[in-house]
PDB file of N, CA and C in Angstrom:
ATOM      1  N   MET H   1      12.536   0.127  -9.032  1.00 39.00           N
ATOM      2  CA  MET H   1      11.088   0.126  -8.964  1.00 39.00           C
ATOM      3  C   MET H   1      10.491   0.506 -10.307  1.00 39.00           C
ATOM      4  N   LYS H   2       9.341  -0.077 -10.592  1.00 40.00           N
ATOM      5  CA  LYS H   2       8.615   0.276 -11.797  1.00 40.00           C
ATOM      6  C   LYS H   2       7.905   1.597 -11.540  1.00 40.00           C
ATOM      7  N   ASN H   3       7.773   2.419 -12.560  1.00 33.00           N
ATOM      8  CA  ASN H   3       7.192   3.735 -12.340  1.00 33.00           C
ATOM      9  C   ASN H   3       5.890   4.021 -13.059  1.00 33.00           C
ATOM     10  N   ASN H   4       5.572   3.311 -14.096  1.00 38.00           N
ATOM     11  CA  ASN H   4       4.386   3.652 -14.856  1.00 38.00           C
ATOM     12  C   ASN H   4       3.475   2.453 -15.050  1.00 38.00           C
ATOM     13  N   TYR H   5       2.259   2.573 -14.534  1.00 39.00           N
ATOM     14  CA  TYR H   5       1.236   1.560 -14.732  1.00 39.00           C
ATOM     15  C   TYR H   5      -0.006   2.273 -15.219  1.00 39.00           C
ATOM     16  N   SER H   6      -0.761   1.620 -16.059  1.00 41.00           N
ATOM     17  CA  SER H   6      -2.035   2.197 -16.460  1.00 41.00           C
ATOM     18  C   SER H   6      -3.007   2.039 -15.299  1.00 41.00           C
ATOM     19  N   LYS H   7      -3.963   2.940 -15.236  1.00 43.00           N
ATOM     20  CA  LYS H   7      -4.968   2.831 -14.192  1.00 43.00           C
ATOM     21  C   LYS H   7      -5.843   1.638 -14.506  1.00 43.00           C
ATOM     22  N   GLY H   8      -6.244   0.921 -13.489  1.00 45.00           N
ATOM     23  CA  GLY H   8      -7.047  -0.270 -13.716  1.00 45.00           C
ATOM     24  C   GLY H   8      -7.758  -0.685 -12.453  1.00 45.00           C
ATOM     25  N   THR H   9      -8.106  -1.931 -12.396  1.00 48.00           N
ATOM     26  CA  THR H   9      -8.801  -2.448 -11.232  1.00 48.00           C
ATOM     27  C   THR H   9      -7.879  -3.376 -10.460  1.00 48.00           C
ATOM     28  N   PHE H  10      -8.242  -3.674  -9.261  1.00 50.00           N
ATOM     29  CA  PHE H  10      -7.481  -4.589  -8.431  1.00 50.00           C
ATOM     30  C   PHE H  10      -7.960  -6.008  -8.697  1.00 50.00           C
ATOM     31  N   ASP H  11      -7.825  -6.450  -9.918  1.00 53.00           N
ATOM     32  CA  ASP H  11      -8.354  -7.752 -10.286  1.00 53.00           C
ATOM     33  C   ASP H  11      -7.312  -8.855 -10.239  1.00 53.00           C
ATOM     34  N   GLY H  12      -6.095  -8.529  -9.847  1.00 51.00           N
ATOM     35  CA  GLY H  12      -5.058  -9.537  -9.742  1.00 51.00           C
ATOM     36  C   GLY H  12      -4.331  -9.796 -11.045  1.00 51.00           C
ATOM     37  N   ASN H  13      -4.731  -9.152 -12.110  1.00 54.00           N
ATOM     38  CA  ASN H  13      -4.103  -9.385 -13.408  1.00 54.00           C
ATOM     39  C   ASN H  13      -2.998  -8.387 -13.724  1.00 54.00           C
ATOM     40  N   GLN H  14      -2.872  -7.366 -12.928  1.00 54.00           N
ATOM     41  CA  GLN H  14      -1.841  -6.374 -13.165  1.00 54.00           C
ATOM     42  C   GLN H  14      -0.909  -6.323 -11.958  1.00 54.00           C
ATOM     43  N   ASP H  15       0.334  -5.976 -12.201  1.00 55.00           N
ATOM     44  CA  ASP H  15       1.325  -5.898 -11.134  1.00 55.00           C
ATOM     45  C   ASP H  15       1.480  -4.448 -10.719  1.00 55.00           C
ATOM     46  N   TYR H  16       0.988  -4.128  -9.533  1.00 53.00           N
ATOM     47  CA  TYR H  16       1.069  -2.768  -9.041  1.00 53.00           C
ATOM     48  C   TYR H  16       2.215  -2.571  -8.058  1.00 53.00           C
ATOM     49  N   THR H  17       3.008  -3.591  -7.827  1.00 52.00           N
ATOM     50  CA  THR H  17       4.119  -3.480  -6.895  1.00 52.00           C
ATOM     51  C   THR H  17       5.054  -2.381  -7.353  1.00 52.00           C
ATOM     52  N   GLY H  18       5.344  -1.469  -6.483  1.00 54.00           N
ATOM     53  CA  GLY H  18       6.290  -0.411  -6.810  1.00 54.00           C
ATOM     54  C   GLY H  18       5.691   0.739  -7.582  1.00 54.00           C
ATOM     55  N   TYR H  19       4.353   0.761  -7.773  1.00 53.00           N
ATOM     56  CA  TYR H  19       3.730   1.864  -8.481  1.00 53.00           C
ATOM     57  C   TYR H  19       3.963   3.143  -7.702  1.00 53.00           C
ATOM     58  N   ARG H  20       4.441   4.142  -8.339  1.00 56.00           N
ATOM     59  CA  ARG H  20       4.605   5.452  -7.706  1.00 56.00           C
ATOM     60  C   ARG H  20       4.256   6.532  -8.713  1.00 56.00           C
ATOM     61  N   HIS H  21       3.459   7.483  -8.268  1.00 52.00           N
ATOM     62  CA  HIS H  21       3.175   8.650  -9.084  1.00 52.00           C
ATOM     63  C   HIS H  21       4.477   9.421  -9.233  1.00 52.00           C
ATOM     64  N   PRO H  22       4.746   9.981 -10.422  1.00 57.00           N
ATOM     65  CA  PRO H  22       6.018  10.684 -10.625  1.00 57.00           C
ATOM     66  C   PRO H  22       6.276  11.816  -9.632  1.00 57.00           C
ATOM     67  N   GLU H  23       5.220  12.408  -9.067  1.00 61.00           N
ATOM     68  CA  GLU H  23       5.400  13.516  -8.133  1.00 61.00           C
ATOM     69  C   GLU H  23       5.422  13.071  -6.671  1.00 61.00           C
ATOM     70  N   SER H  24       5.441  11.783  -6.413  1.00 62.00           N
ATOM     71  CA  SER H  24       5.414  11.273  -5.051  1.00 62.00           C
ATOM     72  C   SER H  24       6.641  11.724  -4.268  1.00 62.00           C
ATOM     73  N   GLN H  25       6.404  12.161  -3.046  1.00 69.00           N
ATOM     74  CA  GLN H  25       7.492  12.579  -2.163  1.00 69.00           C
ATOM     75  C   GLN H  25       7.775  11.525  -1.091  1.00 69.00           C
ATOM     76  N   ILE H  26       7.074  10.413  -1.143  1.00 66.00           N
ATOM     77  CA  ILE H  26       7.239   9.384  -0.125  1.00 66.00           C
ATOM     78  C   ILE H  26       8.485   8.562  -0.417  1.00 66.00           C
ATOM     79  N   GLU H  27       9.393   8.528   0.534  1.00 81.00           N
ATOM     80  CA  GLU H  27      10.587   7.694   0.437  1.00 81.00           C
ATOM     81  C   GLU H  27      10.517   6.671   1.564  1.00 81.00           C
ATOM     82  N   LEU H  28      10.327   5.426   1.224  1.00 88.00           N
ATOM     83  CA  LEU H  28      10.186   4.380   2.227  1.00 88.00           C
ATOM     84  C   LEU H  28      11.520   3.697   2.507  1.00 88.00           C
ATOM     85  N   ARG H  29      11.663   3.232   3.737  1.00 91.00           N
ATOM     86  CA  ARG H  29      12.812   2.394   4.084  1.00 91.00           C
ATOM     87  C   ARG H  29      12.589   1.017   3.462  1.00 91.00           C
ATOM     88  N   ASP H  30      13.640   0.229   3.401  1.00 92.00           N
ATOM     89  CA  ASP H  30      13.543  -1.088   2.759  1.00 92.00           C
ATOM     90  C   ASP H  30      12.439  -1.948   3.366  1.00 92.00           C
ATOM     91  N   TYR H  31      12.373  -2.023   4.701  1.00 93.00           N
ATOM     92  CA  TYR H  31      11.369  -2.875   5.335  1.00 93.00           C
ATOM     93  C   TYR H  31       9.964  -2.332   5.124  1.00 93.00           C
ATOM     94  N   GLN H  32       9.828  -1.011   4.962  1.00 93.00           N
ATOM     95  CA  GLN H  32       8.514  -0.443   4.671  1.00 93.00           C
ATOM     96  C   GLN H  32       8.080  -0.790   3.244  1.00 93.00           C
ATOM     97  N   SER H  33       9.017  -0.685   2.311  1.00 91.00           N
ATOM     98  CA  SER H  33       8.725  -1.069   0.921  1.00 91.00           C
ATOM     99  C   SER H  33       8.347  -2.535   0.839  1.00 91.00           C
ATOM    100  N   GLU H  34       9.037  -3.353   1.615  1.00 94.00           N
ATOM    101  CA  GLU H  34       8.739  -4.783   1.644  1.00 94.00           C
ATOM    102  C   GLU H  34       7.321  -5.035   2.164  1.00 94.00           C
ATOM    103  N   ALA H  35       6.908  -4.276   3.171  1.00 94.00           N
ATOM    104  CA  ALA H  35       5.552  -4.412   3.709  1.00 94.00           C
ATOM    105  C   ALA H  35       4.518  -4.018   2.660  1.00 94.00           C
ATOM    106  N   VAL H  36       4.764  -2.919   1.967  1.00 92.00           N
ATOM    107  CA  VAL H  36       3.846  -2.461   0.917  1.00 92.00           C
ATOM    108  C   VAL H  36       3.759  -3.510  -0.192  1.00 92.00           C
ATOM    109  N   GLU H  37       4.905  -4.009  -0.621  1.00 92.00           N
ATOM    110  CA  GLU H  37       4.921  -5.028  -1.674  1.00 92.00           C
ATOM    111  C   GLU H  37       4.202  -6.298  -1.229  1.00 92.00           C
ATOM    112  N   SER H  38       4.328  -6.646   0.056  1.00 93.00           N
ATOM    113  CA  SER H  38       3.641  -7.830   0.581  1.00 93.00           C
ATOM    114  C   SER H  38       2.125  -7.660   0.539  1.00 93.00           C
ATOM    115  N   VAL H  39       1.648  -6.466   0.841  1.00 91.00           N
ATOM    116  CA  VAL H  39       0.208  -6.216   0.773  1.00 91.00           C
ATOM    117  C   VAL H  39      -0.282  -6.352  -0.661  1.00 91.00           C
ATOM    118  N   TRP H  40       0.446  -5.765  -1.615  1.00 89.00           N
ATOM    119  CA  TRP H  40       0.034  -5.878  -3.021  1.00 89.00           C
ATOM    120  C   TRP H  40       0.086  -7.330  -3.484  1.00 89.00           C
ATOM    121  N   GLN H  41       1.088  -8.075  -3.028  1.00 91.00           N
ATOM    122  CA  GLN H  41       1.182  -9.492  -3.387  1.00 91.00           C
ATOM    123  C   GLN H  41      -0.019 -10.254  -2.839  1.00 91.00           C
ATOM    124  N   TYR H  42      -0.378  -9.965  -1.602  1.00 91.00           N
ATOM    125  CA  TYR H  42      -1.559 -10.592  -0.987  1.00 91.00           C
ATOM    126  C   TYR H  42      -2.805 -10.286  -1.815  1.00 91.00           C
ATOM    127  N   MET H  43      -2.957  -9.027  -2.226  1.00 87.00           N
ATOM    128  CA  MET H  43      -4.127  -8.619  -2.992  1.00 87.00           C
ATOM    129  C   MET H  43      -4.176  -9.328  -4.345  1.00 87.00           C
ATOM    130  N   ARG H  44      -3.005  -9.576  -4.940  1.00 86.00           N
ATOM    131  CA  ARG H  44      -2.967 -10.285  -6.224  1.00 86.00           C
ATOM    132  C   ARG H  44      -3.276 -11.766  -6.064  1.00 86.00           C
ATOM    133  N   ASP H  45      -2.772 -12.371  -4.987  1.00 89.00           N
ATOM    134  CA  ASP H  45      -2.846 -13.819  -4.815  1.00 89.00           C
ATOM    135  C   ASP H  45      -4.086 -14.316  -4.090  1.00 89.00           C
ATOM    136  N   THR H  46      -4.775 -13.447  -3.367  1.00 86.00           N
ATOM    137  CA  THR H  46      -5.869 -13.875  -2.507  1.00 86.00           C
ATOM    138  C   THR H  46      -7.155 -13.166  -2.892  1.00 86.00           C
ATOM    139  N   SER H  47      -8.224 -13.924  -3.055  1.00 73.00           N
ATOM    140  CA  SER H  47      -9.497 -13.311  -3.428  1.00 73.00           C
ATOM    141  C   SER H  47     -10.385 -13.051  -2.217  1.00 73.00           C
ATOM    142  N   THR H  48      -9.989 -13.556  -1.060  1.00 82.00           N
ATOM    143  CA  THR H  48     -10.779 -13.339   0.147  1.00 82.00           C
ATOM    144  C   THR H  48      -9.871 -12.857   1.266  1.00 82.00           C
ATOM    145  N   GLY H  49     -10.496 -12.364   2.323  1.00 81.00           N
ATOM    146  CA  GLY H  49      -9.730 -11.925   3.483  1.00 81.00           C
ATOM    147  C   GLY H  49      -9.248 -10.498   3.341  1.00 81.00           C
ATOM    148  N   ASN H  50      -8.492 -10.067   4.321  1.00 84.00           N
ATOM    149  CA  ASN H  50      -7.982  -8.705   4.355  1.00 84.00           C
ATOM    150  C   ASN H  50      -6.507  -8.729   4.742  1.00 84.00           C
ATOM    151  N   PRO H  51      -5.693  -7.931   4.076  1.00 86.00           N
ATOM    152  CA  PRO H  51      -4.276  -7.891   4.446  1.00 86.00           C
ATOM    153  C   PRO H  51      -4.113  -7.181   5.793  1.00 86.00           C
ATOM    154  N   LEU H  52      -3.082  -7.552   6.514  1.00 87.00           N
ATOM    155  CA  LEU H  52      -2.792  -6.968   7.814  1.00 87.00           C
ATOM    156  C   LEU H  52      -1.303  -6.708   7.902  1.00 87.00           C
ATOM    157  N   VAL H  53      -0.946  -5.493   8.310  1.00 90.00           N
ATOM    158  CA  VAL H  53       0.458  -5.137   8.511  1.00 90.00           C
ATOM    159  C   VAL H  53       0.663  -4.944  10.009  1.00 90.00           C
ATOM    160  N   VAL H  54       1.595  -5.694  10.563  1.00 91.00           N
ATOM    161  CA  VAL H  54       1.928  -5.574  11.980  1.00 91.00           C
ATOM    162  C   VAL H  54       3.383  -5.152  12.059  1.00 91.00           C
ATOM    163  N   ALA H  55       3.634  -4.038  12.750  1.00 92.00           N
ATOM    164  CA  ALA H  55       4.997  -3.523  12.861  1.00 92.00           C
ATOM    165  C   ALA H  55       5.144  -2.848  14.227  1.00 92.00           C
ATOM    166  N   PRO H  56       6.359  -2.831  14.767  1.00 93.00           N
ATOM    167  CA  PRO H  56       6.573  -2.254  16.098  1.00 93.00           C
ATOM    168  C   PRO H  56       6.437  -0.730  16.114  1.00 93.00           C
ATOM    169  N   THR H  57       6.322  -0.206  17.322  1.00 90.00           N
ATOM    170  CA  THR H  57       6.262   1.236  17.522  1.00 90.00           C
ATOM    171  C   THR H  57       7.468   1.905  16.876  1.00 90.00           C
ATOM    172  N   GLY H  58       7.210   2.994  16.171  1.00 92.00           N
ATOM    173  CA  GLY H  58       8.296   3.768  15.573  1.00 92.00           C
ATOM    174  C   GLY H  58       8.807   3.227  14.251  1.00 92.00           C
ATOM    175  N   SER H  59       8.138   2.229  13.702  1.00 94.00           N
ATOM    176  CA  SER H  59       8.627   1.626  12.457  1.00 94.00           C
ATOM    177  C   SER H  59       8.065   2.295  11.209  1.00 94.00           C
ATOM    178  N   GLY H  60       7.177   3.236  11.390  1.00 91.00           N
ATOM    179  CA  GLY H  60       6.644   3.951  10.242  1.00 91.00           C
ATOM    180  C   GLY H  60       5.405   3.346   9.634  1.00 91.00           C
ATOM    181  N   LYS H  61       4.525   2.822  10.485  1.00 89.00           N
ATOM    182  CA  LYS H  61       3.279   2.235   9.975  1.00 89.00           C
ATOM    183  C   LYS H  61       2.447   3.267   9.226  1.00 89.00           C
ATOM    184  N   SER H  62       2.460   4.507   9.691  1.00 88.00           N
ATOM    185  CA  SER H  62       1.701   5.560   9.004  1.00 88.00           C
ATOM    186  C   SER H  62       2.242   5.791   7.602  1.00 88.00           C
ATOM    187  N   MET H  63       3.553   5.726   7.432  1.00 91.00           N
ATOM    188  CA  MET H  63       4.160   5.882   6.108  1.00 91.00           C
ATOM    189  C   MET H  63       3.776   4.712   5.203  1.00 91.00           C
ATOM    190  N   ILE H  64       3.751   3.506   5.778  1.00 92.00           N
ATOM    191  CA  ILE H  64       3.360   2.326   5.007  1.00 92.00           C
ATOM    192  C   ILE H  64       1.924   2.499   4.527  1.00 92.00           C
ATOM    193  N   PHE H  65       1.043   2.867   5.441  1.00 90.00           N
ATOM    194  CA  PHE H  65      -0.357   3.047   5.090  1.00 90.00           C
ATOM    195  C   PHE H  65      -0.536   4.180   4.088  1.00 90.00           C
ATOM    196  N   ALA H  66       0.177   5.289   4.285  1.00 89.00           N
ATOM    197  CA  ALA H  66       0.089   6.416   3.348  1.00 89.00           C
ATOM    198  C   ALA H  66       0.520   5.982   1.951  1.00 89.00           C
ATOM    199  N   SER H  67       1.559   5.170   1.873  1.00 89.00           N
ATOM    200  CA  SER H  67       2.034   4.678   0.585  1.00 89.00           C
ATOM    201  C   SER H  67       0.988   3.783  -0.076  1.00 89.00           C
ATOM    202  N   LEU H  68       0.365   2.899   0.690  1.00 89.00           N
ATOM    203  CA  LEU H  68      -0.694   2.039   0.155  1.00 89.00           C
ATOM    204  C   LEU H  68      -1.877   2.866  -0.343  1.00 89.00           C
ATOM    205  N   CYS H  69      -2.269   3.866   0.427  1.00 88.00           N
ATOM    206  CA  CYS H  69      -3.378   4.742   0.010  1.00 88.00           C
ATOM    207  C   CYS H  69      -3.015   5.490  -1.267  1.00 88.00           C
ATOM    208  N   HIS H  70      -1.802   6.013  -1.292  1.00 86.00           N
ATOM    209  CA  HIS H  70      -1.320   6.745  -2.458  1.00 86.00           C
ATOM    210  C   HIS H  70      -1.352   5.857  -3.699  1.00 86.00           C
ATOM    211  N   ASP H  71      -0.835   4.653  -3.569  1.00 87.00           N
ATOM    212  CA  ASP H  71      -0.833   3.712  -4.691  1.00 87.00           C
ATOM    213  C   ASP H  71      -2.265   3.410  -5.149  1.00 87.00           C
ATOM    214  N   ALA H  72      -3.126   3.077  -4.190  1.00 87.00           N
ATOM    215  CA  ALA H  72      -4.505   2.702  -4.522  1.00 87.00           C
ATOM    216  C   ALA H  72      -5.232   3.845  -5.214  1.00 87.00           C
ATOM    217  N   TRP H  73      -5.049   5.047  -4.712  1.00 85.00           N
ATOM    218  CA  TRP H  73      -5.733   6.203  -5.288  1.00 85.00           C
ATOM    219  C   TRP H  73      -5.232   6.492  -6.707  1.00 85.00           C
ATOM    220  N   ASN H  74      -3.942   6.359  -6.930  1.00 84.00           N
ATOM    221  CA  ASN H  74      -3.386   6.621  -8.256  1.00 84.00           C
ATOM    222  C   ASN H  74      -3.713   5.517  -9.250  1.00 84.00           C
ATOM    223  N   ILE H  75      -3.843   4.293  -8.767  1.00 85.00           N
ATOM    224  CA  ILE H  75      -4.200   3.179  -9.639  1.00 85.00           C
ATOM    225  C   ILE H  75      -5.668   3.277 -10.029  1.00 85.00           C
ATOM    226  N   GLN H  76      -6.503   3.570  -9.043  1.00 87.00           N
ATOM    227  CA  GLN H  76      -7.943   3.623  -9.284  1.00 87.00           C
ATOM    228  C   GLN H  76      -8.540   4.787  -8.488  1.00 87.00           C
ATOM    229  N   PRO H  77      -8.573   5.994  -9.096  1.00 87.00           N
ATOM    230  CA  PRO H  77      -9.141   7.155  -8.392  1.00 87.00           C
ATOM    231  C   PRO H  77     -10.556   6.858  -7.899  1.00 87.00           C
ATOM    232  N   GLY H  78     -10.861   7.356  -6.725  1.00 87.00           N
ATOM    233  CA  GLY H  78     -12.168   7.113  -6.135  1.00 87.00           C
ATOM    234  C   GLY H  78     -12.196   5.903  -5.224  1.00 87.00           C
ATOM    235  N   THR H  79     -11.060   5.218  -5.113  1.00 84.00           N
ATOM    236  CA  THR H  79     -10.972   4.061  -4.235  1.00 84.00           C
ATOM    237  C   THR H  79     -11.352   4.470  -2.813  1.00 84.00           C
ATOM    238  N   ARG H  80     -12.160   3.645  -2.173  1.00 86.00           N
ATOM    239  CA  ARG H  80     -12.562   3.909  -0.797  1.00 86.00           C
ATOM    240  C   ARG H  80     -11.609   3.179   0.137  1.00 86.00           C
ATOM    241  N   ILE H  81     -11.133   3.886   1.153  1.00 84.00           N
ATOM    242  CA  ILE H  81     -10.119   3.342   2.059  1.00 84.00           C
ATOM    243  C   ILE H  81     -10.589   3.540   3.495  1.00 84.00           C
ATOM    244  N   ILE H  82     -10.386   2.509   4.310  1.00 83.00           N
ATOM    245  CA  ILE H  82     -10.677   2.623   5.732  1.00 83.00           C
ATOM    246  C   ILE H  82      -9.477   2.089   6.517  1.00 83.00           C
ATOM    247  N   MET H  83      -9.133   2.790   7.590  1.00 78.00           N
ATOM    248  CA  MET H  83      -8.041   2.354   8.448  1.00 78.00           C
ATOM    249  C   MET H  83      -8.596   2.176   9.844  1.00 78.00           C
ATOM    250  N   LEU H  84      -8.430   1.000  10.392  1.00 77.00           N
ATOM    251  CA  LEU H  84      -8.896   0.694  11.738  1.00 77.00           C
ATOM    252  C   LEU H  84      -7.707   0.458  12.644  1.00 77.00           C
ATOM    253  N   THR H  85      -7.788   0.969  13.830  1.00 74.00           N
ATOM    254  CA  THR H  85      -6.711   0.721  14.800  1.00 74.00           C
ATOM    255  C   THR H  85      -7.339   0.339  16.137  1.00 74.00           C
ATOM    256  N   HIS H  86      -6.599  -0.451  16.871  1.00 76.00           N
ATOM    257  CA  HIS H  86      -6.999  -0.818  18.212  1.00 76.00           C
ATOM    258  C   HIS H  86      -6.080  -0.041  19.151  1.00 76.00           C
ATOM    259  N   VAL H  87      -6.651   0.658  20.069  1.00 78.00           N
ATOM    260  CA  VAL H  87      -5.837   1.470  20.980  1.00 78.00           C
ATOM    261  C   VAL H  87      -6.021   0.916  22.398  1.00 78.00           C
ATOM    262  N   ALA H  88      -4.917   0.609  23.022  1.00 74.00           N
ATOM    263  CA  ALA H  88      -4.936   0.153  24.404  1.00 74.00           C
ATOM    264  C   ALA H  88      -3.673   0.647  25.076  1.00 74.00           C
ATOM    265  N   GLU H  89      -3.816   1.190  26.264  1.00 70.00           N
ATOM    266  CA  GLU H  89      -2.645   1.625  27.006  1.00 70.00           C
ATOM    267  C   GLU H  89      -1.894   0.391  27.514  1.00 70.00           C
ATOM    268  N   LEU H  90      -0.594   0.398  27.322  1.00 64.00           N
ATOM    269  CA  LEU H  90       0.223  -0.733  27.742  1.00 64.00           C
ATOM    270  C   LEU H  90       0.769  -0.562  29.152  1.00 64.00           C
ATOM    271  N   VAL H  91       0.700   0.647  29.658  1.00 67.00           N
ATOM    272  CA  VAL H  91       1.260   0.914  30.999  1.00 67.00           C
ATOM    273  C   VAL H  91       0.143   1.058  32.006  1.00 67.00           C
TER     274      VAL H  91
END
């Protein structure tokens, strides 16, 4: 993974895949890292729409989201983040 990126904007001209602050304690599983990288790829390649991560129960969606927030905040401090969830009982 790459470790050092200058702070900038999400303009699609910089590669933020794998950005990690040196003091980060987040250790992602391979499939979680792949999800994070996919979101950053979407952000680089697409100028419209919103990325969506769909993963099964217990797969660490909170860790994926925490990693994305961590990356976004370190790349561009002051970034505004919103997380929406749909809750429905399945039983």
